[in-house]
Amino acid sequence: MATIIGGLGTSHIPAIGNAIHKGLQQEPYWKPFFDGFPPVREWIAAQKPDVMVIFYNDHGLNFFLDKMPTFAVGAATQYVNSDEGWGIPSLEPLKGELDLSWQIINTLIDKEFDVTSCQEMLVDHACSLPLKLFYPEGNYPVTVVPVCINTVQFPLPKAHRVYALGRAVGEAVAAWDSRKKVAFVASGGLSHQLEGERAGFINKDFDLKFMESLVSNPEWATQYSIHELVEKSGTQGIELLAWLAMRAALTVGDKPGVRKVHSNYHIPISNTATGLIALEKF
Ligand code: DHB
Ligand code: FE
């Protein structure tokens, strides 16, 4: 059976790609963000995952407003980054873990999550930047399965439902007939709002409570409705649903707890409160 080693969560602002491209990591504006990553990279290097299952949201690239699956799972041999143009100019394609994709899709359908399966799937900054942040030297030593959650167009899935989805994905991975080591990745958040009257909205108090809940009380955020979560975290802060799915995926098996390896929180990068977390299954 496959081994679940832990989970990683990071924000995914496109300007991060631009900063990497221009080598700005040590500039005062960027340093507090990029300085969070070395301990996380050390943990990844020690754990050596073979596969990353990435919970993220598409931003109108692969799914536009005319067709918006609530949950979609990639089942392709590769995922080409095709960002909207203001991030890093070129990022290597992500290699797919096809067998695990179908293991996850079959398990989810069996558990009555009617997901969209995508045998072709373009990915944007949300799916591709985390890998570049974890493996800055490139030539990624992992394959991936992208799991896309609609955080863009209402109606959005409830936190409670996303938690159940994450757990079902965890169960699918735990039952996968493979000797590979798997890490879950969450891409998104934390609090931010890019448009409207509250543009620039950030809620540090809520973000820190949410990050803490991922360690000690993973279902905490499921007490809130989607509208309450948008109120607390912003219209794009609701991307935190990916973090919730990642944490839920870690609750399966005989070791349901996690140990926090490292976390970082910095305000703001662009319009976003940036978060980073690494959780080891314990
Ligand atoms: C920003 C944040 C996001 O999550 C995103 O997808 C695009 C832009 C920002 O803060 O600039
Ligand atoms: Fe986003």
CSV table of C-alpha atoms and ligand atoms in Angstrom, one decimal:
chain,number,residue,atom,x,y,z
A,1,MET,CA,0.0,0.0,0.0
A,2,ALA,CA,1.1,3.6,-0.6
A,3,THR,CA,2.5,5.6,2.3
A,4,ILE,CA,1.1,9.0,3.2
A,5,ILE,CA,3.9,11.1,4.6
A,6,GLY,CA,2.2,14.5,5.2
A,7,GLY,CA,0.8,17.7,3.8
A,8,LEU,CA,2.0,21.0,2.6
A,9,GLY,CA,0.1,24.3,2.2
A,10,THR,CA,1.2,27.4,0.4
A,11,SER,CA,-0.3,30.6,-1.1
A,12,HIS,CA,0.1,30.9,-4.8
A,13,ILE,CA,0.1,34.6,-6.0
A,14,PRO,CA,1.2,34.8,-9.7
A,15,ALA,CA,3.7,37.6,-8.8
A,16,ILE,CA,5.7,35.0,-6.9
A,17,GLY,CA,6.6,33.5,-10.3
A,18,ASN,CA,7.7,36.8,-11.5
A,19,ALA,CA,9.8,37.4,-8.4
A,20,ILE,CA,11.5,34.0,-9.0
A,21,HIS,CA,12.1,34.8,-12.6
A,22,LYS,CA,13.7,38.1,-11.7
A,23,GLY,CA,15.7,36.7,-8.8
A,24,LEU,CA,14.1,39.0,-6.2
A,25,GLN,CA,13.9,36.4,-3.3
A,26,GLN,CA,16.2,38.4,-1.1
A,27,GLU,CA,14.7,41.8,-1.7
A,28,PRO,CA,13.1,43.2,1.5
A,29,TYR,CA,9.6,42.9,0.0
A,30,TRP,CA,9.9,39.2,-0.8
A,31,LYS,CA,12.4,37.9,1.8
A,32,PRO,CA,9.9,37.2,4.6
A,33,PHE,CA,7.9,35.1,2.2
A,34,PHE,CA,10.7,33.1,0.6
A,35,ASP,CA,12.5,32.7,3.9
A,36,GLY,CA,9.7,30.4,5.0
A,37,PHE,CA,10.7,27.7,2.5
A,38,PRO,CA,14.1,26.3,3.3
A,39,PRO,CA,12.9,24.3,6.4
A,40,VAL,CA,10.0,23.0,4.3
A,41,ARG,CA,12.4,22.0,1.5
A,42,GLU,CA,14.6,20.2,4.0
A,43,TRP,CA,11.7,18.2,5.2
A,44,ILE,CA,10.7,17.3,1.6
A,45,ALA,CA,14.3,16.4,0.8
A,46,ALA,CA,14.4,14.1,3.9
A,47,GLN,CA,11.0,12.5,3.2
A,48,LYS,CA,11.5,12.1,-0.6
A,49,PRO,CA,7.9,11.9,-1.7
A,50,ASP,CA,7.3,10.2,-5.1
A,51,VAL,CA,3.9,11.8,-5.7
A,52,MET,CA,2.1,15.0,-4.7
A,53,VAL,CA,-1.7,15.2,-4.8
A,54,ILE,CA,-2.4,18.9,-5.3
A,55,PHE,CA,-5.7,20.5,-4.0
A,56,TYR,CA,-6.0,23.8,-5.8
A,57,ASN,CA,-8.5,26.1,-7.6
A,58,ASP,CA,-8.4,27.0,-11.3
A,59,HIS,CA,-8.7,30.7,-12.0
A,60,GLY,CA,-10.7,30.7,-15.3
A,61,LEU,CA,-8.0,29.0,-17.4
A,62,ASN,CA,-9.0,25.3,-17.8
A,63,PHE,CA,-12.5,26.0,-16.5
A,64,PHE,CA,-14.2,29.2,-17.4
A,65,LEU,CA,-17.4,30.6,-16.0
A,66,ASP,CA,-19.5,28.8,-18.7
A,67,LYS,CA,-18.4,25.3,-17.4
A,68,MET,CA,-17.5,25.1,-13.8
A,69,PRO,CA,-17.1,21.7,-12.1
A,70,THR,CA,-17.4,21.7,-8.4
A,71,PHE,CA,-14.7,19.1,-8.1
A,72,ALA,CA,-12.4,17.9,-10.9
A,73,VAL,CA,-9.5,15.4,-10.9
A,74,GLY,CA,-6.7,15.3,-13.5
A,75,ALA,CA,-6.1,12.0,-15.2
A,76,ALA,CA,-3.4,13.0,-17.7
A,77,THR,CA,0.2,12.0,-18.2
A,78,GLN,CA,1.3,15.6,-18.0
A,79,TYR,CA,-0.1,19.0,-17.0
A,80,VAL,CA,1.1,22.0,-19.0
A,81,ASN,CA,1.4,25.4,-17.2
A,82,SER,CA,-0.5,27.9,-19.3
A,83,ASP,CA,-0.8,30.8,-17.0
A,84,GLU,CA,-2.6,34.0,-17.8
A,85,GLY,CA,0.7,35.8,-18.5
A,86,TRP,CA,1.8,37.8,-15.5
A,87,GLY,CA,3.6,35.1,-13.6
A,88,ILE,CA,6.8,33.3,-14.4
A,89,PRO,CA,7.3,33.1,-18.2
A,90,SER,CA,7.9,29.4,-18.4
A,91,LEU,CA,7.4,26.5,-16.0
A,92,GLU,CA,8.1,22.9,-16.7
A,93,PRO,CA,5.1,20.7,-17.2
A,94,LEU,CA,4.1,18.5,-14.3
A,95,LYS,CA,4.3,14.8,-14.8
A,96,GLY,CA,1.0,12.9,-14.0
A,97,GLU,CA,0.6,9.8,-11.8
A,98,LEU,CA,-2.0,8.2,-14.0
A,99,ASP,CA,-2.6,5.1,-12.0
A,100,LEU,CA,-3.3,7.2,-8.8
A,101,SER,CA,-5.5,9.6,-10.7
A,102,TRP,CA,-7.9,6.7,-11.6
A,103,GLN,CA,-7.6,5.2,-8.2
A,104,ILE,CA,-8.8,8.6,-6.8
A,105,ILE,CA,-11.5,9.1,-9.4
A,106,ASN,CA,-12.9,5.6,-9.0
A,107,THR,CA,-12.9,5.9,-5.2
A,108,LEU,CA,-14.6,9.3,-5.2
A,109,ILE,CA,-17.3,8.2,-7.6
A,110,ASP,CA,-17.8,5.0,-5.5
A,111,LYS,CA,-18.2,7.3,-2.4
A,112,GLU,CA,-20.8,9.4,-4.3
A,113,PHE,CA,-18.6,12.4,-5.1
A,114,ASP,CA,-19.6,13.0,-8.7
A,115,VAL,CA,-16.3,14.4,-9.9
A,116,THR,CA,-15.3,15.5,-13.4
A,117,SER,CA,-12.4,13.5,-14.7
A,118,CYS,CA,-10.0,15.4,-17.0
A,119,GLN,CA,-7.8,13.5,-19.4
A,120,GLU,CA,-6.5,16.9,-20.6
A,121,MET,CA,-6.0,19.7,-18.2
A,122,LEU,CA,-4.1,23.0,-18.4
A,123,VAL,CA,-2.9,24.3,-15.1
A,124,ASP,CA,-2.3,27.8,-13.9
A,125,HIS,CA,-0.2,29.4,-11.1
A,126,ALA,CA,-2.2,27.7,-8.4
A,127,CYS,CA,-1.1,24.2,-9.5
A,128,SER,CA,2.4,25.0,-10.8
A,129,LEU,CA,3.9,27.5,-8.4
A,130,PRO,CA,3.9,25.2,-5.3
A,131,LEU,CA,6.2,22.8,-7.1
A,132,LYS,CA,8.6,25.6,-8.2
A,133,LEU,CA,8.6,26.8,-4.6
A,134,PHE,CA,9.3,23.3,-3.2
A,135,TYR,CA,11.9,22.4,-5.8
A,136,PRO,CA,13.4,25.7,-7.0
A,137,GLU,CA,16.2,24.0,-8.9
A,138,GLY,CA,13.5,22.5,-11.2
A,139,ASN,CA,13.5,19.0,-12.7
A,140,TYR,CA,10.8,18.0,-10.2
A,141,PRO,CA,11.4,14.5,-8.7
A,142,VAL,CA,7.6,14.0,-8.2
A,143,THR,CA,4.6,13.1,-10.2
A,144,VAL,CA,1.3,14.8,-9.4
A,145,VAL,CA,-2.5,14.4,-9.3
A,146,PRO,CA,-4.3,17.7,-9.5
A,147,VAL,CA,-7.6,17.9,-7.6
A,148,CYS,CA,-9.4,21.1,-8.5
A,149,ILE,CA,-12.0,22.7,-6.2
A,150,ASN,CA,-14.3,25.5,-7.4
A,151,THR,CA,-13.6,28.5,-5.3
A,152,VAL,CA,-14.3,30.9,-8.1
A,153,GLN,CA,-18.0,30.9,-9.1
A,154,PHE,CA,-21.0,30.5,-6.7
A,155,PRO,CA,-22.4,28.2,-5.6
A,156,LEU,CA,-19.2,26.9,-3.9
A,157,PRO,CA,-19.0,23.6,-2.1
A,158,LYS,CA,-19.5,23.8,1.7
A,159,ALA,CA,-16.4,23.5,3.9
A,160,HIS,CA,-18.0,20.4,5.4
A,161,ARG,CA,-18.3,18.8,1.9
A,162,VAL,CA,-14.7,19.8,1.0
A,163,TYR,CA,-13.5,18.2,4.2
A,164,ALA,CA,-15.3,15.0,3.3
A,165,LEU,CA,-13.8,15.1,-0.2
A,166,GLY,CA,-10.3,15.5,1.2
A,167,ARG,CA,-10.9,12.5,3.5
A,168,ALA,CA,-12.1,10.4,0.6
A,169,VAL,CA,-9.0,11.3,-1.4
A,170,GLY,CA,-6.9,10.3,1.6
A,171,GLU,CA,-8.7,7.0,1.7
A,172,ALA,CA,-8.1,6.5,-2.0
A,173,VAL,CA,-4.4,7.1,-1.6
A,174,ALA,CA,-4.1,4.9,1.5
A,175,ALA,CA,-5.7,2.0,-0.4
A,176,TRP,CA,-3.5,2.5,-3.5
A,177,ASP,CA,-1.6,-0.6,-4.4
A,178,SER,CA,1.8,1.0,-4.7
A,179,ARG,CA,5.0,1.3,-2.8
A,180,LYS,CA,5.2,5.0,-3.5
A,181,LYS,CA,5.3,7.8,-0.9
A,182,VAL,CA,2.6,10.5,-1.3
A,183,ALA,CA,2.3,14.0,0.1
A,184,PHE,CA,-0.8,16.2,-0.1
A,185,VAL,CA,-0.4,19.8,-1.2
A,186,ALA,CA,-2.8,22.7,-0.7
A,187,SER,CA,-2.5,25.8,-2.9
A,188,GLY,CA,-4.4,29.0,-2.1
A,189,GLY,CA,-5.3,31.6,0.4
A,190,LEU,CA,-4.9,32.8,3.0
A,191,SER,CA,-7.2,35.8,3.5
A,192,HIS,CA,-7.4,38.0,0.4
A,193,GLN,CA,-10.0,39.9,-1.7
A,194,LEU,CA,-9.0,41.2,-5.1
A,195,GLU,CA,-12.1,43.1,-6.1
A,196,GLY,CA,-15.1,45.1,-4.9
A,197,GLU,CA,-15.5,47.4,-1.9
A,198,ARG,CA,-13.3,45.2,0.4
A,199,ALA,CA,-10.4,44.9,-2.1
A,200,GLY,CA,-7.2,44.5,-0.1
A,201,PHE,CA,-9.1,42.9,2.8
A,202,ILE,CA,-6.9,40.7,5.1
A,203,ASN,CA,-7.8,39.0,8.4
A,204,LYS,CA,-4.7,38.0,10.3
A,205,ASP,CA,-6.6,36.9,13.4
A,206,PHE,CA,-8.8,34.5,11.4
A,207,ASP,CA,-5.8,33.2,9.3
A,208,LEU,CA,-3.7,32.4,12.4
A,209,LYS,CA,-6.7,30.6,14.0
A,210,PHE,CA,-7.2,28.6,10.8
A,211,MET,CA,-3.6,27.6,10.6
A,212,GLU,CA,-3.6,26.5,14.2
A,213,SER,CA,-6.7,24.5,13.7
A,214,LEU,CA,-5.0,22.5,11.0
A,215,VAL,CA,-2.7,21.1,13.6
A,216,SER,CA,-5.0,20.6,16.6
A,217,ASN,CA,-8.6,20.7,15.5
A,218,PRO,CA,-8.9,20.0,11.7
A,219,GLU,CA,-12.7,20.2,11.5
A,220,TRP,CA,-12.8,23.7,13.0
A,221,ALA,CA,-13.4,25.6,9.8
A,222,THR,CA,-16.4,23.3,8.9
A,223,GLN,CA,-18.5,25.0,11.5
A,224,TYR,CA,-18.8,28.0,9.1
A,225,SER,CA,-21.0,28.4,6.1
A,226,ILE,CA,-19.4,29.5,2.8
A,227,HIS,CA,-20.8,33.0,3.2
A,228,GLU,CA,-19.3,33.2,6.7
A,229,LEU,CA,-15.9,32.0,5.4
A,230,VAL,CA,-16.0,34.6,2.6
A,231,GLU,CA,-16.8,37.2,5.2
A,232,LYS,CA,-13.9,36.2,7.3
A,233,SER,CA,-11.3,35.4,4.7
A,234,GLY,CA,-12.4,37.4,1.6
A,235,THR,CA,-13.7,36.4,-1.8
A,236,GLN,CA,-10.4,34.9,-2.8
A,237,GLY,CA,-9.4,33.9,0.7
A,238,ILE,CA,-12.0,31.1,0.3
A,239,GLU,CA,-9.2,29.3,-1.5
A,240,LEU,CA,-8.4,28.1,2.0
A,241,LEU,CA,-10.8,25.3,1.1
A,242,ALA,CA,-7.8,23.6,-0.5
A,243,TRP,CA,-6.0,23.6,2.9
A,244,LEU,CA,-9.0,22.1,4.5
A,245,ALA,CA,-9.1,19.2,2.0
A,246,MET,CA,-5.3,18.6,2.4
A,247,ARG,CA,-5.7,18.4,6.2
A,248,ALA,CA,-8.7,16.1,5.9
A,249,ALA,CA,-6.7,13.8,3.6
A,250,LEU,CA,-4.2,13.3,6.5
A,251,THR,CA,-6.9,12.0,8.9
A,252,VAL,CA,-7.0,8.6,7.3
A,253,GLY,CA,-5.3,5.4,8.5
A,254,ASP,CA,-4.0,4.3,11.9
A,255,LYS,CA,-2.0,7.5,12.4
A,256,PRO,CA,-4.7,10.3,12.3
A,257,GLY,CA,-2.6,13.0,13.9
A,258,VAL,CA,-0.1,15.4,12.5
A,259,ARG,CA,3.1,17.1,13.7
A,260,LYS,CA,3.8,20.6,12.6
A,261,VAL,CA,7.2,20.7,10.9
A,262,HIS,CA,7.2,24.4,10.0
A,263,SER,CA,4.9,27.3,9.3
A,264,ASN,CA,5.2,30.8,8.1
A,265,TYR,CA,2.8,33.8,7.8
A,266,HIS,CA,3.5,37.1,6.2
A,267,ILE,CA,1.3,40.1,5.3
A,268,PRO,CA,1.0,41.1,2.5
A,269,ILE,CA,2.4,39.9,-0.8
A,270,SER,CA,0.4,41.6,-3.5
A,271,ASN,CA,-3.1,41.7,-2.0
A,272,THR,CA,-2.7,38.4,-0.1
A,273,ALA,CA,-1.9,37.2,3.4
A,274,THR,CA,0.6,34.5,2.6
A,275,GLY,CA,0.7,31.2,4.6
A,276,LEU,CA,3.0,28.2,4.4
A,277,ILE,CA,2.7,25.0,6.4
A,278,ALA,CA,4.3,21.6,6.5
A,279,LEU,CA,2.5,18.8,8.4
A,280,GLU,CA,4.0,15.4,9.0
A,281,LYS,CA,1.7,12.4,9.5
A,282,PHE,CA,2.1,11.3,13.1
B,1,DHB,C1,-3.4,37.3,-6.2
B,1,DHB,C2,-3.8,36.2,-5.3
B,1,DHB,C3,-4.3,35.0,-5.9
B,1,DHB,O1,-4.7,34.0,-5.1
B,1,DHB,C4,-4.4,34.9,-7.2
B,1,DHB,O2,-4.9,33.7,-7.7
B,1,DHB,C5,-4.1,35.9,-8.1
B,1,DHB,C6,-3.6,37.1,-7.5
B,1,DHB,C7,-2.8,38.5,-5.6
B,1,DHB,O3,-2.8,38.7,-4.4
B,1,DHB,O4,-2.2,39.3,-6.4
B,2,FE,FE,-5.7,32.4,-6.3
